[in-house]
Short mmCIF file of C-alpha atoms and ligand atoms in Angstrom, two decimals:
data_model
loop_
_atom_site.label_atom_id
_atom_site.label_comp_id
_atom_site.label_asym_id
_atom_site.label_seq_id
_atom_site.Cartn_x
_atom_site.Cartn_y
_atom_site.Cartn_z
CA UNK A 1 4.34 -29.38 62.21
CA UNK A 2 4.64 -25.72 61.33
CA UNK A 3 5.81 -23.28 64.04
CA UNK A 4 3.24 -21.43 66.11
CA UNK A 5 1.88 -18.36 64.39
CA UNK A 6 2.41 -15.14 66.28
CA UNK A 7 0.05 -12.22 66.65
CA UNK A 8 -1.01 -9.94 63.84
CA UNK A 9 1.66 -7.22 63.45
CA UNK A 10 0.45 -3.95 64.99
CA UNK A 11 1.72 -1.96 62.03
CA UNK A 12 -0.65 -3.85 59.74
CA UNK A 13 -3.71 -3.43 61.93
CA UNK A 14 -5.98 -0.85 60.32
CA UNK A 15 -7.79 1.37 62.81
CA UNK A 16 -10.54 3.58 61.38
CA UNK A 17 -11.42 6.70 63.37
CA UNK A 18 -14.60 8.57 62.42
CA UNK A 19 -16.42 11.65 63.74
CA UNK A 20 -13.38 13.69 64.88
CA UNK A 21 -12.58 11.62 67.92
CA UNK A 22 -10.07 13.25 70.28
CA UNK A 23 -6.37 13.17 69.42
CA UNK A 24 -5.84 11.58 72.85
CA UNK A 25 -7.09 8.34 71.26
CA UNK A 26 -4.86 8.72 68.21
CA UNK A 27 -1.85 9.40 70.44
CA UNK A 28 -2.64 6.34 72.60
CA UNK A 29 -2.86 4.06 69.56
CA UNK A 30 0.38 5.45 68.13
CA UNK A 31 2.18 5.16 71.47
CA UNK A 32 1.12 1.52 71.63
CA UNK A 33 2.63 0.89 68.18
CA UNK A 34 -0.43 1.09 65.92
CA UNK A 35 0.54 3.13 62.89
CA UNK A 36 -2.15 2.33 60.32
CA UNK A 37 -4.72 4.87 61.52
CA UNK A 38 -7.28 6.34 59.12
CA UNK A 39 -9.14 9.41 60.36
CA UNK A 40 -12.36 10.97 58.99
CA UNK A 41 -13.93 14.15 60.38
CA UNK A 42 -17.61 13.15 60.16
CA UNK A 43 -19.74 10.01 60.14
CA UNK A 44 -19.76 7.77 57.07
CA UNK A 45 -22.56 5.59 55.72
CA UNK A 46 -23.47 3.32 52.81
CA UNK A 47 -20.79 2.19 50.36
CA UNK A 48 -18.29 4.71 51.70
CA UNK A 49 -18.49 3.15 55.18
CA UNK A 50 -18.37 -0.42 53.81
CA UNK A 51 -15.28 0.46 51.80
CA UNK A 52 -13.26 1.89 54.71
CA UNK A 53 -14.28 -1.00 56.97
CA UNK A 54 -13.44 -3.72 54.41
CA UNK A 55 -10.00 -4.33 55.85
CA UNK A 56 -10.35 -2.57 59.23
CA UNK A 57 -9.63 -4.44 62.46
CA UNK A 58 -10.99 -1.67 64.68
CA UNK A 59 -13.50 1.09 64.08
CA UNK A 60 -13.92 4.07 66.41
CA UNK A 61 -17.19 6.02 66.27
CA UNK A 62 -19.25 8.53 68.24
CA UNK A 63 -23.04 8.63 68.28
CA UNK A 64 -23.63 9.25 64.59
CA UNK A 65 -22.16 6.36 62.58
CA UNK A 66 -24.74 3.60 62.25
CA UNK A 67 -23.04 0.23 62.56
CA UNK A 68 -25.95 -1.92 61.45
CA UNK A 69 -26.06 -5.70 61.11
CA UNK A 70 -25.36 -5.33 57.38
CA UNK A 71 -22.34 -3.09 57.95
CA UNK A 72 -20.92 -5.41 60.63
CA UNK A 73 -21.42 -8.52 58.50
CA UNK A 74 -19.60 -6.92 55.58
CA UNK A 75 -16.66 -5.85 57.77
CA UNK A 76 -15.20 -9.34 57.87
CA UNK A 77 -11.88 -8.38 59.47
CA UNK A 78 -13.42 -6.35 62.29
CA UNK A 79 -12.31 -7.39 65.77
CA UNK A 80 -13.56 -4.49 67.90
CA UNK A 81 -15.74 -1.38 67.85
CA UNK A 82 -15.10 1.61 70.10
CA UNK A 83 -18.03 3.92 70.85
CA UNK A 84 -16.24 7.07 71.98
CA UNK A 85 -19.35 8.23 73.86
CA UNK A 86 -21.84 6.79 76.37
CA UNK A 87 -24.60 5.62 74.02
CA UNK A 88 -24.21 2.33 72.14
CA UNK A 89 -27.58 2.47 70.36
CA UNK A 90 -25.86 3.35 67.04
CA UNK A 91 -24.37 -0.17 66.98
CA UNK A 92 -26.35 -3.35 66.40
CA UNK A 93 -24.97 -5.00 69.55
CA UNK A 94 -26.65 -8.32 68.82
CA UNK A 95 -25.07 -8.47 65.36
CA UNK A 96 -21.68 -7.50 66.81
CA UNK A 97 -21.95 -10.25 69.42
CA UNK A 98 -22.87 -12.87 66.83
CA UNK A 99 -19.98 -11.72 64.62
CA UNK A 100 -17.55 -11.99 67.57
CA UNK A 101 -16.86 -8.24 67.52
CA UNK A 102 -16.21 -6.68 70.92
CA UNK A 103 -17.95 -3.32 71.54
CA UNK A 104 -16.69 -0.85 74.13
CA UNK A 105 -17.89 2.61 75.19
CA UNK A 106 -16.97 5.35 77.68
CA UNK A 107 -19.63 4.95 80.34
CA UNK A 108 -18.94 8.09 82.36
CA UNK A 109 -16.26 10.34 80.82
CA UNK A 110 -18.78 12.96 79.64
CA UNK A 111 -21.32 12.56 82.47
CA UNK A 112 -20.29 15.76 84.22
CA UNK A 113 -20.37 17.80 80.99
CA UNK A 114 -23.98 16.77 80.32
CA UNK A 115 -25.02 17.41 83.92
CA UNK A 116 -23.54 20.93 83.87
CA UNK A 117 -25.39 21.76 80.64
CA UNK A 118 -28.65 20.51 82.14
CA UNK A 119 -28.29 22.88 85.11
CA UNK A 120 -27.35 25.75 82.79
CA UNK A 121 -30.37 24.99 80.57
CA UNK A 122 -32.70 24.81 83.56
CA UNK A 123 -31.67 28.33 84.62
CA UNK A 124 -31.88 29.68 81.06
CA UNK A 125 -35.38 28.26 80.55
CA UNK A 126 -36.84 29.32 83.87
CA UNK A 127 -35.49 32.88 83.34
CA UNK A 128 -36.82 32.83 79.74
CA UNK A 129 -33.34 33.75 78.49
CA UNK A 130 -33.80 32.39 74.90
CA UNK A 131 -36.47 35.06 74.22
CA UNK A 132 -34.56 37.83 76.03
CA UNK A 133 -31.43 36.92 74.10
CA UNK A 134 -33.22 36.95 70.75
CA UNK A 135 -34.82 40.31 71.60
CA UNK A 136 -31.52 41.87 72.67
CA UNK A 137 -29.85 40.69 69.46
CA UNK A 138 -32.71 42.35 67.60
CA UNK A 139 -32.16 45.65 69.45
CA UNK A 140 -35.02 45.26 71.96
CA UNK A 141 -34.42 46.13 75.66
CA UNK A 142 -36.86 43.88 77.57
CA UNK A 143 -36.27 44.00 81.34
CA UNK A 144 -39.70 42.60 82.22
CA UNK A 145 -39.50 40.03 85.05
CA UNK A 146 -42.86 38.43 84.28
CA UNK A 147 -42.54 34.62 84.19
CA UNK A 148 -38.82 34.76 85.06
CA UNK A 149 -38.00 32.77 88.19
CA UNK A 150 -35.14 31.52 90.32
CA UNK A 151 -34.52 27.78 90.21
CA UNK A 152 -34.04 27.78 93.98
CA UNK A 153 -36.89 25.85 95.57
CA UNK A 154 -38.25 24.54 92.26
CA UNK A 155 -38.97 20.85 91.74
CA UNK A 156 -36.81 18.96 89.26
CA UNK A 157 -38.03 15.61 87.94
CA UNK A 158 -35.24 13.35 86.65
CA UNK A 159 -36.32 10.56 84.30
CA UNK A 160 -33.58 7.90 84.27
CA UNK A 161 -31.54 8.07 87.50
CA UNK A 162 -28.32 6.53 86.14
CA UNK A 163 -24.89 8.12 85.88
CA UNK A 164 -26.08 11.40 84.36
CA UNK A 165 -29.45 11.61 86.11
CA UNK A 166 -27.87 11.15 89.54
CA UNK A 167 -25.04 13.61 88.76
CA UNK A 168 -27.68 16.19 87.73
CA UNK A 169 -29.46 15.43 90.99
CA UNK A 170 -26.37 16.31 93.07
CA UNK A 171 -25.66 19.55 91.19
CA UNK A 172 -29.35 20.53 91.27
CA UNK A 173 -29.57 20.11 95.04
CA UNK A 174 -26.51 22.31 95.44
CA UNK A 175 -28.45 24.99 93.51
CA UNK A 176 -31.42 24.66 95.87
CA UNK A 177 -33.70 22.55 93.68
CA UNK A 178 -35.81 19.78 95.18
CA UNK A 179 -35.11 16.59 93.23
CA UNK A 180 -37.49 13.76 92.40
CA UNK A 181 -36.69 10.89 90.08
CA UNK A 182 -38.35 8.10 88.13
CA UNK A 183 -36.44 5.00 86.98
CA UNK A 184 -37.45 1.52 85.88
CA UNK A 185 -34.79 0.10 88.21
CA UNK A 186 -34.53 0.47 91.96
CA UNK A 187 -31.90 3.19 92.48
CA UNK A 188 -30.12 4.59 95.52
CA UNK A 189 -31.42 8.14 96.08
CA UNK A 190 -28.48 10.55 96.48
CA UNK A 191 -28.64 13.46 98.89
CA UNK A 192 -32.26 14.34 99.57
CA UNK A 193 -33.63 13.12 96.22
CA UNK A 194 -36.87 11.18 96.38
CA UNK A 195 -38.08 8.42 94.13
CA UNK A 196 -41.47 8.75 92.44
CA UNK A 197 -42.72 5.43 91.11
CA UNK A 198 -45.29 6.89 88.73
CA UNK A 199 -44.18 8.98 85.72
CA UNK A 200 -47.50 10.89 85.55
CA UNK A 201 -47.17 12.04 89.16
CA UNK A 202 -43.55 13.10 88.57
CA UNK A 203 -44.51 15.19 85.55
CA UNK A 204 -47.58 16.73 87.16
CA UNK A 205 -45.75 17.63 90.38
CA UNK A 206 -42.47 19.01 89.04
CA UNK A 207 -41.55 22.34 87.46
CA UNK A 208 -38.80 20.96 85.23
CA UNK A 209 -38.37 17.48 83.77
CA UNK A 210 -35.00 16.26 82.49
CA UNK A 211 -34.54 13.06 80.49
CA UNK A 212 -31.56 10.74 80.99
CA UNK A 213 -32.68 7.36 79.69
CA UNK A 214 -30.71 5.34 77.11
CA UNK A 215 -31.87 5.05 73.49
CA UNK A 216 -33.47 1.59 73.37
CA UNK A 217 -36.62 0.04 71.92
CA UNK A 218 -38.17 0.50 75.38
CA UNK A 219 -37.52 4.26 75.49
CA UNK A 220 -38.48 5.04 71.88
CA UNK A 221 -41.24 7.67 72.06
CA UNK A 222 -41.34 7.29 75.86
CA UNK A 223 -42.54 10.90 75.87
CA UNK A 224 -45.34 10.46 73.35
CA UNK A 225 -48.51 12.51 72.87
CA UNK A 226 -50.14 10.98 75.94
CA UNK A 227 -47.19 11.50 78.30
CA UNK A 228 -46.72 15.05 76.98
CA UNK A 229 -50.41 15.69 77.77
CA UNK A 230 -49.49 15.36 81.47
CA UNK A 231 -47.62 18.64 81.15
CA UNK A 232 -50.41 21.11 81.80
CA UNK A 233 -48.99 23.99 83.84
CA UNK A 234 -46.10 25.23 81.73
CA UNK A 235 -43.49 22.79 83.07
CA UNK A 236 -40.18 22.84 81.20
CA UNK A 237 -38.64 19.84 79.43
CA UNK A 238 -34.95 19.14 78.94
CA UNK A 239 -33.92 16.33 76.60
CA UNK A 240 -30.22 15.49 76.44
CA UNK A 241 -30.76 11.72 76.10
CA UNK A 242 -31.71 10.57 72.58
CA UNK A 243 -33.84 12.28 69.94
CA UNK A 244 -36.38 9.51 69.49
CA UNK A 245 -37.23 9.38 73.22
CA UNK A 246 -39.61 12.32 72.60
CA UNK A 247 -42.32 12.61 69.94
CA UNK A 248 -41.02 15.86 68.49
CA UNK A 249 -44.24 16.87 66.69
CA UNK A 250 -46.24 16.35 69.92
CA UNK A 251 -43.62 18.42 71.79
CA UNK A 252 -43.97 21.21 69.22
CA UNK A 253 -47.76 21.26 69.76
CA UNK A 254 -47.42 21.26 73.55
CA UNK A 255 -44.94 24.17 73.38
CA UNK A 256 -47.16 26.15 71.04
CA UNK A 257 -50.19 25.48 73.30
CA UNK A 258 -48.18 26.69 76.30
CA UNK A 259 -48.76 23.43 78.19
CA UNK A 260 -44.98 23.11 78.12
CA UNK A 261 -43.37 26.42 79.08
CA UNK A 262 -40.02 25.86 77.44
CA UNK A 263 -37.63 23.19 76.29
CA UNK A 264 -33.91 22.60 75.96
CA UNK A 265 -33.31 19.97 73.30
CA UNK A 266 -29.85 18.68 72.45
CA UNK A 267 -30.76 15.49 70.59
CA UNK A 268 -33.05 14.96 67.60
CA UNK A 269 -34.65 12.06 65.71
CA UNK A 270 -32.76 13.24 62.60
CA UNK A 271 -29.32 14.75 63.11
CA UNK A 272 -26.84 15.91 60.44
CA UNK A 273 -23.95 13.50 59.88
CA UNK A 274 -21.42 16.32 59.68
CA UNK A 275 -20.96 20.11 59.66
CA UNK A 276 -21.77 20.39 55.96
CA UNK A 277 -25.30 18.94 56.29
CA UNK A 278 -28.11 21.35 57.11
CA UNK A 279 -30.01 20.96 60.38
CA UNK A 280 -33.75 21.40 60.44
CA UNK A 281 -36.25 20.67 63.21
CA UNK A 282 -39.95 21.33 63.89
CA UNK A 283 -38.79 23.04 67.10
CA UNK A 284 -36.99 25.86 65.32
CA UNK A 285 -38.26 29.39 66.04
CA UNK A 286 -40.54 28.50 68.95
CA UNK A 287 -40.54 30.78 71.99
CA UNK A 288 -38.38 29.77 75.00
CA UNK A 289 -36.73 26.85 73.24
CA UNK A 290 -32.99 26.17 73.35
CA UNK A 291 -31.71 23.98 70.53
CA UNK A 292 -28.15 22.67 70.72
CA UNK A 293 -26.37 20.41 68.19
CA UNK A 294 -25.93 17.28 70.35
CA UNK A 295 -23.17 18.87 72.43
CA UNK A 296 -24.12 17.60 75.90
CA UNK A 297 -20.85 15.70 76.08
CA UNK A 298 -18.86 17.98 73.80
CA UNK A 299 -16.32 19.59 76.09
CA UNK A 300 -12.58 19.37 75.66
CA UNK A 301 -12.27 17.68 79.04
CA UNK A 302 -14.86 15.00 78.26
CA UNK A 303 -13.60 14.29 74.74
CA UNK A 304 -9.98 13.99 75.88
CA UNK A 305 -10.93 11.56 78.67
CA UNK A 306 -13.21 9.53 76.38
CA UNK A 307 -10.32 9.22 73.92
CA UNK A 308 -8.06 7.82 76.62
CA UNK A 309 -10.70 5.53 78.15
CA UNK A 310 -11.94 3.79 75.01
CA UNK A 311 -8.57 3.53 73.26
CA UNK A 312 -7.16 1.88 76.42
CA UNK A 313 -9.98 -0.70 76.41
CA UNK A 314 -9.48 -1.40 72.71
CA UNK A 315 -5.71 -1.79 73.06
CA UNK A 316 -6.15 -4.08 76.08
CA UNK A 317 -8.62 -6.23 74.17
CA UNK A 318 -6.43 -6.45 71.08
CA UNK A 319 -3.32 -7.27 73.07
CA UNK A 320 -4.59 -9.37 75.99
CA UNK A 321 -8.10 -10.46 75.04
CA UNK A 322 -9.61 -8.69 78.08
CA UNK A 323 -13.21 -7.89 77.18
CA UNK A 324 -14.15 -6.23 80.48
CA UNK A 325 -16.64 -3.48 79.63
CA UNK A 326 -17.85 -5.27 76.49
CA UNK A 327 -21.41 -4.58 75.32
CA UNK A 328 -21.38 -7.55 72.93
CA UNK A 329 -19.22 -10.65 73.43
CA UNK A 330 -18.96 -12.02 77.00
CA UNK A 331 -16.76 -10.22 79.51
CA UNK A 332 -13.56 -12.00 80.40
CA UNK A 333 -10.10 -11.14 81.70
CA UNK A 334 -7.19 -13.52 82.15
CA UNK A 335 -3.99 -12.32 83.84
CA UNK A 336 -0.91 -12.54 81.63
CA UNK A 337 1.16 -15.63 82.26
CA UNK A 338 4.88 -15.91 81.51
CA UNK A 339 6.15 -18.30 78.83
CA UNK A 340 2.79 -18.93 77.23
CA UNK A 341 1.04 -18.39 73.96
CA UNK A 342 -2.44 -16.92 74.23
CA UNK A 343 -5.29 -17.98 71.94
CA UNK A 344 -8.75 -16.42 71.79
CA UNK A 345 -11.62 -18.51 70.49
CA UNK A 346 -15.06 -16.99 69.93
CA UNK A 347 -17.80 -19.42 68.96
CA UNK A 348 -21.53 -19.98 68.86
CA UNK A 349 -22.73 -20.97 72.30
CA UNK A 350 -23.67 -24.56 71.51
CA UNK A 351 -22.67 -27.55 73.58
CA UNK A 352 -19.45 -29.38 72.85
CA UNK A 353 -17.29 -26.56 71.48
CA UNK A 354 -15.07 -26.28 74.54
CA UNK A 355 -14.45 -30.03 74.66
CA UNK A 356 -13.70 -29.93 70.92
CA UNK A 357 -11.11 -27.16 71.51
CA UNK A 358 -9.52 -29.15 74.33
CA UNK A 359 -9.53 -32.37 72.36
CA UNK A 360 -7.77 -30.66 69.41
CA UNK A 361 -5.15 -29.22 71.76
CA UNK A 362 -4.62 -32.49 73.63
CA UNK A 363 -4.18 -34.40 70.37
CA UNK A 364 -1.45 -31.97 69.48
CA UNK A 365 0.20 -32.73 72.82
CA UNK A 366 0.18 -29.13 73.99
CA UNK A 367 -0.06 -28.31 77.65
CA UNK A 368 -2.91 -25.93 78.58
CA UNK A 369 -1.71 -23.63 81.37
CA UNK A 370 -4.74 -21.41 81.70
CA UNK A 371 -8.25 -21.41 80.33
CA UNK A 372 -11.22 -19.09 80.92
CA UNK A 373 -14.64 -19.45 79.34
CA UNK A 374 -17.47 -16.97 79.49
CA UNK A 375 -20.75 -17.22 77.61
CA UNK A 376 -23.85 -15.27 76.82
CA UNK A 377 -26.98 -16.64 75.20
CA UNK A 378 -25.50 -16.73 71.68
CA UNK A 379 -21.74 -16.65 72.05
CA UNK A 380 -18.95 -18.37 73.99
CA UNK A 381 -15.56 -16.75 74.49
CA UNK A 382 -12.53 -18.81 75.50
CA UNK A 383 -9.10 -17.47 76.39
CA UNK A 384 -6.46 -20.19 76.37
CA UNK A 385 -2.87 -19.98 77.54
CA UNK A 386 -0.69 -22.80 76.24
CA UNK A 387 2.91 -23.60 77.04
CA UNK A 388 5.47 -21.80 74.94
CA UNK A 389 7.80 -23.69 72.61
CA UNK A 390 5.12 -26.17 71.70
CA UNK A 391 4.81 -26.25 68.01
CA UNK A 392 1.56 -26.67 66.17
CA UNK A 393 -0.64 -25.08 63.59
CA UNK A 394 -3.11 -24.21 66.32
CA UNK A 395 -4.89 -21.46 64.51
CA UNK A 396 -5.76 -23.68 61.58
CA UNK A 397 -6.85 -26.53 63.84
CA UNK A 398 -9.08 -24.36 66.00
CA UNK A 399 -10.65 -22.59 63.02
CA UNK A 400 -11.83 -25.95 61.72
CA UNK A 401 -14.01 -26.52 64.77
CA UNK A 402 -17.68 -26.28 63.92
CA UNK A 403 -19.45 -23.14 65.23
CA UNK A 404 -16.20 -21.13 65.37
CA UNK A 405 -16.75 -17.40 64.82
CA UNK A 406 -13.27 -15.91 65.34
CA UNK A 407 -9.87 -17.20 66.43
CA UNK A 408 -6.87 -15.02 67.25
CA UNK A 409 -3.41 -15.88 68.50
CA UNK A 410 -2.11 -12.94 70.51
CA UNK A 411 1.44 -13.92 71.32
N1 NAD B 501 -26.58 14.75 74.79
C1 NAD B 501 -25.41 14.16 74.89
O1 NAD B 501 -24.41 14.60 74.36
C2 NAD B 501 -25.31 12.92 75.70
C3 NAD B 501 -24.10 12.64 76.37
C4 NAD B 501 -24.01 11.47 77.11
C5 NAD B 501 -25.07 10.59 77.17
N2 NAD B 501 -26.23 10.87 76.50
C6 NAD B 501 -27.38 9.96 76.56
O2 NAD B 501 -27.75 9.83 77.93
C7 NAD B 501 -28.10 8.49 78.17
C8 NAD B 501 -28.00 8.18 79.64
O3 NAD B 501 -26.66 8.16 80.06
P1 NAD B 501 -26.24 7.56 81.48
O4 NAD B 501 -24.76 7.50 81.48
O5 NAD B 501 -26.92 8.28 82.57
O6 NAD B 501 -26.81 6.09 81.37
P2 NAD B 501 -27.10 5.08 82.55
O7 NAD B 501 -27.20 3.75 81.91
O8 NAD B 501 -26.12 5.28 83.65
O9 NAD B 501 -28.53 5.52 83.08
C9 NAD B 501 -29.72 5.34 82.37
C10 NAD B 501 -30.83 5.15 83.39
O10 NAD B 501 -32.08 5.12 82.71
C11 NAD B 501 -32.88 4.14 83.32
N3 NAD B 501 -33.94 3.76 82.42
C12 NAD B 501 -33.90 2.92 81.34
N4 NAD B 501 -35.10 2.86 80.75
C13 NAD B 501 -35.91 3.68 81.45
C14 NAD B 501 -37.27 4.02 81.31
N5 NAD B 501 -38.05 3.54 80.34
N6 NAD B 501 -37.80 4.89 82.22
C15 NAD B 501 -37.04 5.39 83.23
N7 NAD B 501 -35.75 5.08 83.41
C16 NAD B 501 -35.19 4.24 82.51
C17 NAD B 501 -31.90 3.04 83.65
O11 NAD B 501 -32.42 2.14 84.62
C18 NAD B 501 -30.71 3.84 84.15
O12 NAD B 501 -30.79 4.09 85.53
C19 NAD B 501 -27.10 7.71 77.29
O13 NAD B 501 -27.56 6.41 77.02
C20 NAD B 501 -27.03 8.57 76.06
O14 NAD B 501 -28.03 8.15 75.15
C21 NAD B 501 -26.35 12.01 75.76
O1 3PG B 502 -23.79 9.02 74.00
C1 3PG B 502 -23.11 10.02 74.22
O2 3PG B 502 -22.10 10.02 74.95
C2 3PG B 502 -23.54 11.33 73.67
O3 3PG B 502 -24.70 11.24 72.94
C3 3PG B 502 -22.46 12.05 72.95
O4 3PG B 502 -22.35 11.63 71.64
P1 3PG B 502 -21.28 12.32 70.65
O5 3PG B 502 -19.94 11.78 71.04
O6 3PG B 502 -21.67 11.90 69.29
O7 3PG B 502 -21.33 13.78 70.89
#
């Protein structure tokens, strides 16, 4: 029998980094021994993306690069995807799962940055600063206090009381706002925040509404024409979640009608892929509207921490098989054992695969020292530790098992 194959050499593992991800990630990969790193400043798509992913083991993206089913299926060598942001809606998670590709994100490294910008935007809107700013730039000295208010004592409605929504809630209370929230899940109210179980009531009762839901099929056009019609007293809207959560044409109408008194919008249904592409939106040049180029999480602090967080998860997965934090294949972590070889087997979740793996190994007279299995509806993930010094062509044997998706020998 041929000797046991060892892990893929780190120096040959191509890591593709798109969208100007922080150098903290690049440094982490290099420090860990990964030298084949390809970096691109913006997002890629189409043939260009397929080409760079053809032989990539890992791809690192932010919110812009669309990793669709087609892209994932073509990237045959891909082992893991890192979303260096919170949102994972740019990745077809189901396709990644079925292809045995592990997807990680940074669930809270930019939470504080977004929350701070929400508070800043709330003050700017309620003081009507966008119009004052424009006027001052145009040479006009407008000191009129009409319709300019303090945020102290105002009611803030948070839609989506997760990491960001609850962080906003804490900062807002410190500024003297009264916080109400609406969430589809039962959430612990922080401080003096109060849950409102009906979205219409939340909108009608609050002065400012801020959106912090994820981009999913369920939240697409959540704020459609009908929901926006519940704004009828000049309430302000802040959207730092995802562009397609709000019907942008209906928002434009409500702003022009004055039913919505102002808006801070950081995310758009169509966003440029890079600096060179022009940005256009129906919300441009409307009074009391702040438009920002999807920078809620774009602070040096957040980007640096995201770089460290996601690169660490990717390195751990590549080197130990730990998929804790995965948004695709099942989560699993097996402590490292001395004097073992570790094999990862990802397969379709159909009955009999585990016994087939074990039968192959037992026929080869190899002692199994550790074995973890975790499954989701479509995929099973097995981490196997076998005694060192045994000699077999394990990889080949295990790849032959029906329903196998991916097999890797780590060490
Ligand atoms: N603008 C930016 O730069 C920026 C930065 C970070 C995150 N984001 C966006 O913000 C989103 C939220 O981030 P998070 O970390 O708070 O996520 P999270 O998962 O911690 O919280 C999301 C909350 O929304 C709730 N929710 C889901 N569907 C809902 C619905 N239909 N109605 C009401 N509540 C609903 C969930 O139950 C959860 O509590 C991210 O998914 C991302 O899209 C944007
Ligand atoms: O999901 C996120 O964390 C934000 O939308 C930030 O995305 P970005 O990294 O593309 O700025």
